[in-house]
C-alpha positions as YAML, in Angstrom:
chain: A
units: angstrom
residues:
- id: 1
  name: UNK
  ca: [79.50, 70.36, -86.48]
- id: 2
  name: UNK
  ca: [79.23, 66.93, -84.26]
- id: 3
  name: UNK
  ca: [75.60, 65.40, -84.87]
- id: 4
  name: UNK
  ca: [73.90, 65.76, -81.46]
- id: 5
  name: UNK
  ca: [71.04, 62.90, -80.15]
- id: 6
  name: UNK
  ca: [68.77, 64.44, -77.57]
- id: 7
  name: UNK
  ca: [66.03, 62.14, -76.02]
- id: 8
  name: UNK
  ca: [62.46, 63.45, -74.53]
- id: 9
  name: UNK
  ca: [63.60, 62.04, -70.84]
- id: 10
  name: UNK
  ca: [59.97, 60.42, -70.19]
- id: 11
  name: UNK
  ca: [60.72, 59.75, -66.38]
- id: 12
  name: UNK
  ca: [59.50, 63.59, -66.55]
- id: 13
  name: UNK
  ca: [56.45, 63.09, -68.76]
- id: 14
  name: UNK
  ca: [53.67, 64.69, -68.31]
- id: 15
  name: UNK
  ca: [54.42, 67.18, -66.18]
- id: 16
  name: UNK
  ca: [57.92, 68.26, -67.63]
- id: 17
  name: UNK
  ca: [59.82, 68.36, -70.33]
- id: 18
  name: UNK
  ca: [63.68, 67.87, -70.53]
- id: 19
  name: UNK
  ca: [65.80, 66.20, -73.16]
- id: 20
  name: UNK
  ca: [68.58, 64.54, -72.01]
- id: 21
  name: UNK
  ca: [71.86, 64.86, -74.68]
- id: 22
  name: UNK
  ca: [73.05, 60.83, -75.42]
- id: 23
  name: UNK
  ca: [76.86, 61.88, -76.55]
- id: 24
  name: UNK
  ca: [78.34, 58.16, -75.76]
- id: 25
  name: UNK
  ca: [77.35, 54.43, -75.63]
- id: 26
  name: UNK
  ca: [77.08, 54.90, -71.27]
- id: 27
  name: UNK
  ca: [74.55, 57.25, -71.73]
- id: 28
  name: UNK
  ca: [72.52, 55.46, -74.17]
- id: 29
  name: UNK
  ca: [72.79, 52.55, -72.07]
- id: 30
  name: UNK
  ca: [71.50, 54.85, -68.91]
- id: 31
  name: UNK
  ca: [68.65, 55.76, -70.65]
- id: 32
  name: UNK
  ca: [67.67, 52.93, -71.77]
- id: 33
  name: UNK
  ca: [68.35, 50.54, -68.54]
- id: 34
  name: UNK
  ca: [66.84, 53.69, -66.27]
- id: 35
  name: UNK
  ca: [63.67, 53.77, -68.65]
- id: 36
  name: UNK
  ca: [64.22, 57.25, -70.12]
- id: 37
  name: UNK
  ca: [63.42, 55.73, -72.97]
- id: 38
  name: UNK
  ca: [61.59, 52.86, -73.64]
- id: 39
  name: UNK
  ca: [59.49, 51.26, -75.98]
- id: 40
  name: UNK
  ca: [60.68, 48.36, -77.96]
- id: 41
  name: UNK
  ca: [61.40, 50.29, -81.20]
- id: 42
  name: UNK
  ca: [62.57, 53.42, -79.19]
- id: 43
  name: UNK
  ca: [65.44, 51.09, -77.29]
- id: 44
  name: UNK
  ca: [66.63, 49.93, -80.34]
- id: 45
  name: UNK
  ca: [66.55, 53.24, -82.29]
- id: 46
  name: UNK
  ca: [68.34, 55.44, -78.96]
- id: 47
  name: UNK
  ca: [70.86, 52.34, -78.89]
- id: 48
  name: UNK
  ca: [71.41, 52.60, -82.20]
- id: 49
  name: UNK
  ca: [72.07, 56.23, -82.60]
- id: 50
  name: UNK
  ca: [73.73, 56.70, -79.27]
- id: 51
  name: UNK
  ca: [76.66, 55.03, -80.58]
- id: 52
  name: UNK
  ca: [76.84, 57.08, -83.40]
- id: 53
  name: UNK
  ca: [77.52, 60.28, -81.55]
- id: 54
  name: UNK
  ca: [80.08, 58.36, -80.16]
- id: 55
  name: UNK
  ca: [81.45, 57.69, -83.46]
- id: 56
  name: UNK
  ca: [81.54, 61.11, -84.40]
- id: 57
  name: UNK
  ca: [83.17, 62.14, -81.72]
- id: 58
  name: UNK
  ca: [86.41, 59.62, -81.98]
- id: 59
  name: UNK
  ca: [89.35, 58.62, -84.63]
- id: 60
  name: UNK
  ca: [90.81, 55.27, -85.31]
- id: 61
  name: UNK
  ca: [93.86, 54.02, -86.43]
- id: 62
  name: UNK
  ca: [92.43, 51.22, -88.39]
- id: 63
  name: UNK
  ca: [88.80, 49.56, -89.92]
- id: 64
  name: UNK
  ca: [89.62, 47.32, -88.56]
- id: 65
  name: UNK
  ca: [89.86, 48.60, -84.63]
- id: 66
  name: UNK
  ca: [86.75, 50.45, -85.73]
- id: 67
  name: UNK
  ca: [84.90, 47.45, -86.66]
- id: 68
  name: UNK
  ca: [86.14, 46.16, -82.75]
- id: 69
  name: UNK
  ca: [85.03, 48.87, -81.19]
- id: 70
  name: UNK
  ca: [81.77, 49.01, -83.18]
- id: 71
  name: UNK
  ca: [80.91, 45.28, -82.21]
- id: 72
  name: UNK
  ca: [82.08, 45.62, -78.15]
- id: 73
  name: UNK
  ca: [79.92, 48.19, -77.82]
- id: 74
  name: UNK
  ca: [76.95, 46.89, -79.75]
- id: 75
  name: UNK
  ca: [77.45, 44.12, -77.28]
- id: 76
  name: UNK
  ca: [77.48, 46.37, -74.37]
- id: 77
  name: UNK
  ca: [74.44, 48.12, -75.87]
- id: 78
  name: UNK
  ca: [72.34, 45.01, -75.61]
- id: 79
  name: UNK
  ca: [72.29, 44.24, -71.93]
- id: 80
  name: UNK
  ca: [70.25, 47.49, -71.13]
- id: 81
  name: UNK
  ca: [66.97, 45.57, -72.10]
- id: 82
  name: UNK
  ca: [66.89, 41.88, -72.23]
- id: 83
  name: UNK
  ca: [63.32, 41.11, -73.75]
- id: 84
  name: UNK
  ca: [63.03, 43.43, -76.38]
- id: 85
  name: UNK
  ca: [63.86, 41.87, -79.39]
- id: 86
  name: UNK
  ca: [64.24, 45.35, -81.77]
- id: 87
  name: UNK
  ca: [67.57, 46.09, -79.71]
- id: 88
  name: UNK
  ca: [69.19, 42.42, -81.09]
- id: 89
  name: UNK
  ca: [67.86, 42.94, -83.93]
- id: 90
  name: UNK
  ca: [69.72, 46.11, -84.49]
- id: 91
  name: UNK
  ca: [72.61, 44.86, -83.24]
- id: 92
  name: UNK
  ca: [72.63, 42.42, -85.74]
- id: 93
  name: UNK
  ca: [72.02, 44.31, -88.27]
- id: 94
  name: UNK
  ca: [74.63, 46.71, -87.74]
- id: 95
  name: UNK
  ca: [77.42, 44.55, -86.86]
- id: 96
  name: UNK
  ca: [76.35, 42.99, -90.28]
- id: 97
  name: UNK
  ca: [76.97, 46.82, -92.03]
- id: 98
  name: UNK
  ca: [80.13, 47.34, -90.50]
- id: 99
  name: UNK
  ca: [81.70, 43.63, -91.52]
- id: 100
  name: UNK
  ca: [80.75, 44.43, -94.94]
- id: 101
  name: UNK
  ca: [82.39, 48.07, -94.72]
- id: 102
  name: UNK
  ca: [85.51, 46.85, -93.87]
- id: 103
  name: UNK
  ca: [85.62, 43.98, -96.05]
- id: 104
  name: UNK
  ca: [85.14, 46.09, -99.03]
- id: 105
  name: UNK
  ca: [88.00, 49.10, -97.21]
- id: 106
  name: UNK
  ca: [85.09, 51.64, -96.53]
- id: 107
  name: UNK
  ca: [84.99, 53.98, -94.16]
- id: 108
  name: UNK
  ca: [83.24, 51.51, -91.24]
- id: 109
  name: UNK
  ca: [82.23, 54.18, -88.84]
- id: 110
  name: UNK
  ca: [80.39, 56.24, -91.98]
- id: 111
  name: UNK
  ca: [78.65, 53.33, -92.97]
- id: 112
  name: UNK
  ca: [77.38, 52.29, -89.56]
- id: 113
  name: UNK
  ca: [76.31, 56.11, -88.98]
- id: 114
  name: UNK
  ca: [74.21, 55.79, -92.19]
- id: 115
  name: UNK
  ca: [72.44, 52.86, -91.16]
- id: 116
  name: UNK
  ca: [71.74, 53.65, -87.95]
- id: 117
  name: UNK
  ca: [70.18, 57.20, -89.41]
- id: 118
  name: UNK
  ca: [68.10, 54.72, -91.91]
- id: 119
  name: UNK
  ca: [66.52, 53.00, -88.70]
- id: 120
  name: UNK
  ca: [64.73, 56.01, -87.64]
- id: 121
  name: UNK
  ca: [63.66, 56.98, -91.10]
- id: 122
  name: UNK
  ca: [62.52, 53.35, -91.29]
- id: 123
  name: UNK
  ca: [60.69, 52.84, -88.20]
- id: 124
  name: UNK
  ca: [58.61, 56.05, -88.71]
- id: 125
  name: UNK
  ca: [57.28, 54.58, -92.13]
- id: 126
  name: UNK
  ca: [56.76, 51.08, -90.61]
- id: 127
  name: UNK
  ca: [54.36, 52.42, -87.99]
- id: 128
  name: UNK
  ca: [52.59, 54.17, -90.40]
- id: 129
  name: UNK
  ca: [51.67, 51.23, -92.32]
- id: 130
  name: UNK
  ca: [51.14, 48.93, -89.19]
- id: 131
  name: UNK
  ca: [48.56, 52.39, -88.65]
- id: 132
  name: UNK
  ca: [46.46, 52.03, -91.95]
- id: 133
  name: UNK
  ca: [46.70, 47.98, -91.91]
- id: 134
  name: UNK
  ca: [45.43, 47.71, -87.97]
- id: 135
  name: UNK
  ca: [42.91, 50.26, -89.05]
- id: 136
  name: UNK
  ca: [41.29, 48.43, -91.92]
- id: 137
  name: UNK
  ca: [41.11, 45.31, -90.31]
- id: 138
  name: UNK
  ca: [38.97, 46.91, -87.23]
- id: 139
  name: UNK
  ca: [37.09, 48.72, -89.21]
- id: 140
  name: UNK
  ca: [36.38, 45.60, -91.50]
- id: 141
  name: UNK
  ca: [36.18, 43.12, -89.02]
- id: 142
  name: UNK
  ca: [34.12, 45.15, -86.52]
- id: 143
  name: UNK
  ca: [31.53, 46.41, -88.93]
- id: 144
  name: UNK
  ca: [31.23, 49.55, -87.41]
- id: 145
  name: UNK
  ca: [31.40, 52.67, -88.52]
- id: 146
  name: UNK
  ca: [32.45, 53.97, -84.57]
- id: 147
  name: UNK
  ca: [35.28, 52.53, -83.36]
- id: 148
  name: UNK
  ca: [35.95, 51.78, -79.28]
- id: 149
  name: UNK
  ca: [39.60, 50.37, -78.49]
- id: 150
  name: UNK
  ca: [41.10, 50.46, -75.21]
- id: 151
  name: UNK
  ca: [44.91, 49.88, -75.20]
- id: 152
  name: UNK
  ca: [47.69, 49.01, -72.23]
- id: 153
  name: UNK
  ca: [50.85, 50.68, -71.68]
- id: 154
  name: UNK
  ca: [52.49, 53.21, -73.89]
- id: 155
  name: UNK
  ca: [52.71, 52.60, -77.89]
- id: 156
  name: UNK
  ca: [52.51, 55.90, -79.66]
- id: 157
  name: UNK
  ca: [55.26, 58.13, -80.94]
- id: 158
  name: UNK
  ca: [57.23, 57.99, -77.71]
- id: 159
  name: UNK
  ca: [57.82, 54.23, -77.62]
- id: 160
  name: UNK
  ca: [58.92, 55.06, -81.35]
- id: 161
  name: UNK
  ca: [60.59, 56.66, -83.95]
- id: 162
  name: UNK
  ca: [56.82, 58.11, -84.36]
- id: 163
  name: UNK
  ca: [53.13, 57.91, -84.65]
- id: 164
  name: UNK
  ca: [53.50, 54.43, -82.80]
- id: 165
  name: UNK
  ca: [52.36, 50.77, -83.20]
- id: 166
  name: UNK
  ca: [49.16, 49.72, -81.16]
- id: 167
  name: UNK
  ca: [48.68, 53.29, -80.42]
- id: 168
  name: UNK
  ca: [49.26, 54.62, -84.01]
- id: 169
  name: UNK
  ca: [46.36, 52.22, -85.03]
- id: 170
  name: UNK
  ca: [44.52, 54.76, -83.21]
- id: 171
  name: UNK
  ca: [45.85, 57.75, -84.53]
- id: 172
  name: UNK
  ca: [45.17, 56.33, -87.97]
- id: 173
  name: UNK
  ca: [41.44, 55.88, -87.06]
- id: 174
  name: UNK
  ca: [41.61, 59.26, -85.47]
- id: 175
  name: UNK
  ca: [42.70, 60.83, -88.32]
- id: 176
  name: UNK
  ca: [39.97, 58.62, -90.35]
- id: 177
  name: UNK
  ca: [37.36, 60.64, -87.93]
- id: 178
  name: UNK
  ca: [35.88, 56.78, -87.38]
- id: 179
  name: UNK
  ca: [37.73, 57.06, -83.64]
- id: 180
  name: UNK
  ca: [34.83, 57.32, -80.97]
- id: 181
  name: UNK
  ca: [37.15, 56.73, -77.36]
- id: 182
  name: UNK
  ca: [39.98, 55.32, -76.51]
- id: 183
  name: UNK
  ca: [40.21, 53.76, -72.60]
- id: 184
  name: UNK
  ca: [43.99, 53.05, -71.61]
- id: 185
  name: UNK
  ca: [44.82, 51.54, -68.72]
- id: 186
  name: UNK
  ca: [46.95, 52.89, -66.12]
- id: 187
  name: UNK
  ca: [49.49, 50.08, -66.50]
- id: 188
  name: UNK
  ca: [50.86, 49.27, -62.81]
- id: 189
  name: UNK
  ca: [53.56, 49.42, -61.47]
- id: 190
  name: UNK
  ca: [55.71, 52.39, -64.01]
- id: 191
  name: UNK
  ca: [52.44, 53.61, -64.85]
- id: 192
  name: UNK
  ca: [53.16, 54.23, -68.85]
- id: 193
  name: UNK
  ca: [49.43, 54.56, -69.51]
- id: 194
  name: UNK
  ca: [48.63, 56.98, -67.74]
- id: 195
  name: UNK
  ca: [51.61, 59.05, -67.56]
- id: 196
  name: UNK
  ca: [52.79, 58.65, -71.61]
- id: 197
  name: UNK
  ca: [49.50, 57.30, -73.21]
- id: 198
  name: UNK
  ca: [47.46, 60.03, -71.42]
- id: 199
  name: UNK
  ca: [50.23, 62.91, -72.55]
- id: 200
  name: UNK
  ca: [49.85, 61.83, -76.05]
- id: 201
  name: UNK
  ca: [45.90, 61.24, -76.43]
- id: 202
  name: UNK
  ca: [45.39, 64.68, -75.05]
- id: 203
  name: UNK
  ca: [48.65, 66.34, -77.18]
- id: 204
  name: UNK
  ca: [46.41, 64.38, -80.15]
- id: 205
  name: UNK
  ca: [42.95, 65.84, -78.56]
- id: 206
  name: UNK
  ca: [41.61, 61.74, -79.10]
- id: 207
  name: UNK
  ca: [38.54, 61.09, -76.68]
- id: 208
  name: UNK
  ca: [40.08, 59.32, -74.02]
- id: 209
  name: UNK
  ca: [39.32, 57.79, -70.54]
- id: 210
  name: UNK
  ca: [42.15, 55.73, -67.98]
- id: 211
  name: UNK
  ca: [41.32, 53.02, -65.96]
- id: 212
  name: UNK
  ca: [42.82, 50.70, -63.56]
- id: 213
  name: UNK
  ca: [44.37, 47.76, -64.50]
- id: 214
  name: UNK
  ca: [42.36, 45.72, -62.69]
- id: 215
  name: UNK
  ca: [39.15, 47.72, -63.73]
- id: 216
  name: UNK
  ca: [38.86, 46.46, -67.79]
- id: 217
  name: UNK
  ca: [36.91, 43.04, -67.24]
- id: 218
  name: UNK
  ca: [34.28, 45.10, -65.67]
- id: 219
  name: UNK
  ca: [34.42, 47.67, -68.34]
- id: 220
  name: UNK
  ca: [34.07, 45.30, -71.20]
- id: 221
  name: UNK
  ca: [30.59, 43.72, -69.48]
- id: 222
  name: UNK
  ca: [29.50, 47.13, -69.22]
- id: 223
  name: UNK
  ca: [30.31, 48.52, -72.64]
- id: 224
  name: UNK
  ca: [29.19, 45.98, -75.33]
- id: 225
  name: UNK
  ca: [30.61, 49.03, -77.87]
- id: 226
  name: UNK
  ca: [33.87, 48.12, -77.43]
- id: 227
  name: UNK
  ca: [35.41, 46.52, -80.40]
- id: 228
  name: UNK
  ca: [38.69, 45.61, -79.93]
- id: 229
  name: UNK
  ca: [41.93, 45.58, -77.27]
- id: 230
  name: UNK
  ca: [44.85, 46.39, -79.17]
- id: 231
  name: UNK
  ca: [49.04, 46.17, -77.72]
- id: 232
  name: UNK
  ca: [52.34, 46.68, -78.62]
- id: 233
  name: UNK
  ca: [55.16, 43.54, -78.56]
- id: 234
  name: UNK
  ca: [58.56, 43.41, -77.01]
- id: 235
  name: UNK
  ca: [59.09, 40.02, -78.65]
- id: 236
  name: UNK
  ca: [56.74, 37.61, -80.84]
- id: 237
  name: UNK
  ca: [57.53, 34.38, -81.67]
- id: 238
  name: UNK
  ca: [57.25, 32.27, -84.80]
- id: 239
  name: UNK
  ca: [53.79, 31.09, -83.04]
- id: 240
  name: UNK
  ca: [52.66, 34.29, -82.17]
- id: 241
  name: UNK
  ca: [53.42, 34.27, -78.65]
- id: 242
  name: UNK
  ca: [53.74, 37.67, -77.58]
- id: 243
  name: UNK
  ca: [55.23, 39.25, -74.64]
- id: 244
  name: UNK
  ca: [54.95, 42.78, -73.79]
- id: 245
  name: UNK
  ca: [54.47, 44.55, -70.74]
- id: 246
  name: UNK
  ca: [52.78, 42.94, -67.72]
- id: 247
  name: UNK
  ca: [49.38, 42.59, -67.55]
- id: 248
  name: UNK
  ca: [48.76, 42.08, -71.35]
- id: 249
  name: UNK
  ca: [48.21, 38.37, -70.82]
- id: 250
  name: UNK
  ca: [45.09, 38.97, -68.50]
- id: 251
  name: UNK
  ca: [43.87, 41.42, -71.29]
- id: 252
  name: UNK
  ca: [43.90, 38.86, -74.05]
- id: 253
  name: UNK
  ca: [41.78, 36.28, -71.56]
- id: 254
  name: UNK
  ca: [39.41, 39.10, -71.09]
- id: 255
  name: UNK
  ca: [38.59, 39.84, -74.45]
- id: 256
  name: UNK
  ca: [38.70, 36.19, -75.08]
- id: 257
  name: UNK
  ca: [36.26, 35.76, -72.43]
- id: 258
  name: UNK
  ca: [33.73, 38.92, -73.91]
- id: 259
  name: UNK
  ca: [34.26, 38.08, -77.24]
- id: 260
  name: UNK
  ca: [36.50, 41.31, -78.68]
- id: 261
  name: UNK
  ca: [39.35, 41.47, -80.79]
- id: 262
  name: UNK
  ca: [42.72, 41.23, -79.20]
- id: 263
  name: UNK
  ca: [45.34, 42.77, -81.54]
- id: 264
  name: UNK
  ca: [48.94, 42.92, -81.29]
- id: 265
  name: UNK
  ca: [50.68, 45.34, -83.65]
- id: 266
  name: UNK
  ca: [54.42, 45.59, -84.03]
- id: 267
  name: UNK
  ca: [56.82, 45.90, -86.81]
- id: 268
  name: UNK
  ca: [58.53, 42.85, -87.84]
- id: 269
  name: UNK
  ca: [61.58, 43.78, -86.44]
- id: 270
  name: UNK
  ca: [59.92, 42.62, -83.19]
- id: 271
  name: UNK
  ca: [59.48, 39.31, -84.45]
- id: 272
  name: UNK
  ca: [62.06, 36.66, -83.24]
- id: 273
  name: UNK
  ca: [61.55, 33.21, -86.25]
- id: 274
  name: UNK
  ca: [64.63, 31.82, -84.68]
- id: 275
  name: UNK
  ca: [62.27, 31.63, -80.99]
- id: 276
  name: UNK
  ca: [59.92, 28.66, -81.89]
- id: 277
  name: UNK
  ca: [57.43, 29.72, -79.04]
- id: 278
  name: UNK
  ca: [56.91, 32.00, -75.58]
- id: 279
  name: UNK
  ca: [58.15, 29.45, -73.42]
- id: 280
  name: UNK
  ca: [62.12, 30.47, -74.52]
- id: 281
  name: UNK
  ca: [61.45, 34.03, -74.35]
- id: 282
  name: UNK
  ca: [63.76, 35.99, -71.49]
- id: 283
  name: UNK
  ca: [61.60, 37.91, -69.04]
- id: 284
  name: UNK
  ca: [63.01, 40.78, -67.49]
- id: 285
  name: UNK
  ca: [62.67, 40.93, -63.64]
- id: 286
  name: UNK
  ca: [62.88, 44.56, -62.16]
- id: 287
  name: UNK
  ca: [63.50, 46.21, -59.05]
- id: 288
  name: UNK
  ca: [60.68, 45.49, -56.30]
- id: 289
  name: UNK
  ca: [60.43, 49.00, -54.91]
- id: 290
  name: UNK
  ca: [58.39, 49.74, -58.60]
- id: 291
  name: UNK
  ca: [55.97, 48.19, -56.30]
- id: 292
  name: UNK
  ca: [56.29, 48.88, -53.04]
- id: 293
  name: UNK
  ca: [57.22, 52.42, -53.58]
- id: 294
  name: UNK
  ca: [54.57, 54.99, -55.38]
- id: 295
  name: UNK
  ca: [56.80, 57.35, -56.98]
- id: 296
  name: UNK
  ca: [55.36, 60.80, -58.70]
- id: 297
  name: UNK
  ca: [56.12, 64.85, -58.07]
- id: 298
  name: UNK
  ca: [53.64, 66.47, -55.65]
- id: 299
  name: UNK
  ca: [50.24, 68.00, -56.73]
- id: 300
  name: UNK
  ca: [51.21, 71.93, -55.27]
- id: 301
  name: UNK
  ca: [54.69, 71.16, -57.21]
- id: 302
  name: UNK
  ca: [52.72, 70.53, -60.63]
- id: 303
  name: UNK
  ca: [50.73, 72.79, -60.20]
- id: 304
  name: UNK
  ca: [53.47, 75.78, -59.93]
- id: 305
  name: UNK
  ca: [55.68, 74.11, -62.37]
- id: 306
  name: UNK
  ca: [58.87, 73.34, -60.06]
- id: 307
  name: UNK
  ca: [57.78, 69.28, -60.04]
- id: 308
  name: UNK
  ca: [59.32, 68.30, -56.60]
- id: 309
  name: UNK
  ca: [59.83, 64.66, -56.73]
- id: 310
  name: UNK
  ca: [58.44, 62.34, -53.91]
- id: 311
  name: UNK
  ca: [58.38, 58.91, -53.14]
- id: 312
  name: UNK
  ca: [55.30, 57.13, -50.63]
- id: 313
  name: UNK
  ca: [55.98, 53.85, -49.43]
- id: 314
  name: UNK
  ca: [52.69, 51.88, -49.39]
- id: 315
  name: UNK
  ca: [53.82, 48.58, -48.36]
- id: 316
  name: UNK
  ca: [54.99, 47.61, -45.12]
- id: 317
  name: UNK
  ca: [58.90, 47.63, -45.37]
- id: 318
  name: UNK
  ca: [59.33, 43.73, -45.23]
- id: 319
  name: UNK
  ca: [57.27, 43.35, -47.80]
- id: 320
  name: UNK
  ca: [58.50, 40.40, -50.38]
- id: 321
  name: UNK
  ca: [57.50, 41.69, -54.18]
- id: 322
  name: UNK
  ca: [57.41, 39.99, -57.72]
- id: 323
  name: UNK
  ca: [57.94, 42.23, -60.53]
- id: 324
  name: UNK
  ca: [58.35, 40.83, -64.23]
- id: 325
  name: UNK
  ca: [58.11, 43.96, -66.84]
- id: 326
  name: UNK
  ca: [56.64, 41.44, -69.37]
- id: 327
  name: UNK
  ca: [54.17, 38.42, -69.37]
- id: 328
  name: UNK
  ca: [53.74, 35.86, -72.44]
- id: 329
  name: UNK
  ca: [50.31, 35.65, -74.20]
- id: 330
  name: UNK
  ca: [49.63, 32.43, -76.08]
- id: 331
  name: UNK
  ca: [48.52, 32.91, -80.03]
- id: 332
  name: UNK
  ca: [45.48, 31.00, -79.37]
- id: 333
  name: UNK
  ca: [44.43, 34.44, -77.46]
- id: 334
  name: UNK
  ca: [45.57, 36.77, -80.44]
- id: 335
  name: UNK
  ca: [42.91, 38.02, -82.82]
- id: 336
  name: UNK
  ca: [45.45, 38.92, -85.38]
- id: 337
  name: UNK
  ca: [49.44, 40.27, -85.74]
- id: 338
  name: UNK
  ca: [49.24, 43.56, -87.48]
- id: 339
  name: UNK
  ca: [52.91, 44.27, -89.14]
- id: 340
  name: UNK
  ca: [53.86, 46.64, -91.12]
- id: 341
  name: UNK
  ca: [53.83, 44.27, -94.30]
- id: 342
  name: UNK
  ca: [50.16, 43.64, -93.29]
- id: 343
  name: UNK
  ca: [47.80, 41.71, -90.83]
- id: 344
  name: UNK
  ca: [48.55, 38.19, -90.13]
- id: 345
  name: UNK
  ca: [45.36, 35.68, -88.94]
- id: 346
  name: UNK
  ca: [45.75, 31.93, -87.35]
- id: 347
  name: UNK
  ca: [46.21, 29.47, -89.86]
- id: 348
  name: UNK
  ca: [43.29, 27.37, -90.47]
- id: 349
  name: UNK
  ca: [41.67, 24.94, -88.09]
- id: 350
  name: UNK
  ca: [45.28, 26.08, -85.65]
- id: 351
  name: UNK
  ca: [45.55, 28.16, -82.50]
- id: 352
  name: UNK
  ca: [48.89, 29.53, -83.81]
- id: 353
  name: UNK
  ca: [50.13, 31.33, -86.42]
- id: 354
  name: UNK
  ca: [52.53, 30.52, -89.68]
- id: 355
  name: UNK
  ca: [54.42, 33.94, -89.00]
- id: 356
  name: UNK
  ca: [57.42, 33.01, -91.42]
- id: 357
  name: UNK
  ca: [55.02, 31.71, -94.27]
- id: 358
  name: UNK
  ca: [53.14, 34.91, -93.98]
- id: 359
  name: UNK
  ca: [56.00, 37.55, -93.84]
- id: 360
  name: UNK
  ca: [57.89, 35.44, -96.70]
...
């Protein structure tokens, strides 16, 4: 029987539930580009494994015209996302597999199957140590034996393979019963917080709260018990520049600015050595109507289950709009990288961090 990827289609989530069947690179690509999927270690994972269905579904002549195929679509693969650095990653990693299998006259399209099945396996295990590692450090660092985080966008098992990065730090000190609340902001303009991260705190039953964006400086004066901010990364540099999803930059300045922990945790895979700092990193410019545009299913529709889709325009139609998915923050902001080979602190008397040196 031909091995079959389905994907949770999260344009649904959290009012339905569909998987989508990825048979072929194109639809892989779809989801990806259309944000069915996203996440920085989901892309790469769903890119990965969509062109293994693919594989299983075709015969070549030759390793050699498999190992051509293999690479043109790899290529393809990586212009669905441009900033998240997992996807290249992969890519490079794979076309690496499949040079080797047909240098040594293996069968290429096995091997790259079996390393694109090791990715998931992989990823899983990585966020569970990122989990325990982010978790000690709070716990350590804060002193407190009740924890407060608040977190932006969507990192939990749906930007993953599972249990998440930034997110799974959570579910770590969840399952540690040292977890008080979690706030999660509503993350304007796709609104993954509180579509995804709201799904999966109550699916988890975590005390939870959203606010706005715009609403967190006010919520850090007003609750002193509030430990730590912690993200997810689409791409870190060898600095520790991060970028991730708008509106983590203003985050870091905030907890800067109130004294709190600001914590980025990804698996190394999302680190980029060869990208000295933030300033080269590609920022992905999307479609304006994300802002001008609220789009969502109507409240009778949810409520019977039949999720009729709407759209409400809420600018005036001339409206001009920016709308980067991603903003840099600069180390000197960053409390500490939490990876899954462990948590990674400024280097003495330095605003930026020796991220090569420590993952050595």
């Amino acid at each position: 029987m031909r091995p079959r990827l389905r994907i949770l289609n999260q344009l649904l989530l959290p009012h339905g539930r569909e998987y989508v069947e990825i048979n072929d690179c194109r639809a892989g690509h779809h989801a990806i580009a259309s944000m069915q999927t996203r996440g920085a270690p989901a892309i790469a994972i769903v890119a990965a494994l969509s062109l293994a269905a693919e594989l299983c579904g075709l015969e070549f002549s030759s390793a050699a015209t498999a190992q051509a195929h293999i690479r043109q679509q790899l290529a393809y693969l990586s212009t669905s996302r441009p900033t998240a650095v997992n996807l290249f990653d992969a890519v490079r990693r794979l076309n690496k597999v499949v040079d080797a299998a047909a240098a040594d006259g293996a069968d290429v399209c096995a091997a790259y199957v079996q390393a694109a099945e090791a990715m998931l396996a992989a990823d899983i295990a990585d966020n569970r140590a990122i989990g325990t590692h982010g978790a000690r450090y709070i716990a350590e660092t804060a002193g407190a034996s009740s924890i407060k985080l608040l977190t932006h966008c969507n990192t939990g098992a749906l930007a993953t393979a599972g249990h998440g990065t930034a997110l799974g730090i959570a579910r770590t000190l969840h399952e540690l019963n040292v977890l008080s609340h979690v706030y999660f902001t509503e993350t304007r303009p796709y609104n993954q917080g509180a579509r995804l991260t709201a799904f999966e705190l109550l699916e988890e039953r975590i005390p939870s709260t959203l606010v706005c964006d715009s609403a967190v400086s006010a919520l850090l004066q007003s609750d002193p018990g509030i430990q730590a901010i912690i993200v997810g990364a689409d791409r870190v540099a060898a600095n520790g520049d991060t970028a991730n999803k708008i509106g983590t930059y203003q985050l870091a300045i905030t907890a800067h600015h109130h004294n709190r922990l600001f914590i980025v945790a990804a698996p190394s895979t999302s680190i980029d050595l060869d990208m000295p700092s933030g300033k080269q990193i590609e920022i992905e410019q999307r479609d304006p109507s994300e802002i001008l545009v609220q789009s969502g299913f109507t409240k009778s529709s949810v409520a019977t289950g039949s999720l009729e889709p709407a759209s409400v325009q809420v600018a005036p139609l001339e409206t001009r709009a920016w709308n980067p998915s991603f903003d840099v923050t600069p180390a000197a902001l960053i409390s500490a990288i939490v990876t899954e080979k462990g948590v990674i602190t400024e280097q003495p008397n330095s605003s930026e961090f020796d991220i090569k040196a420590a993952l050595s």
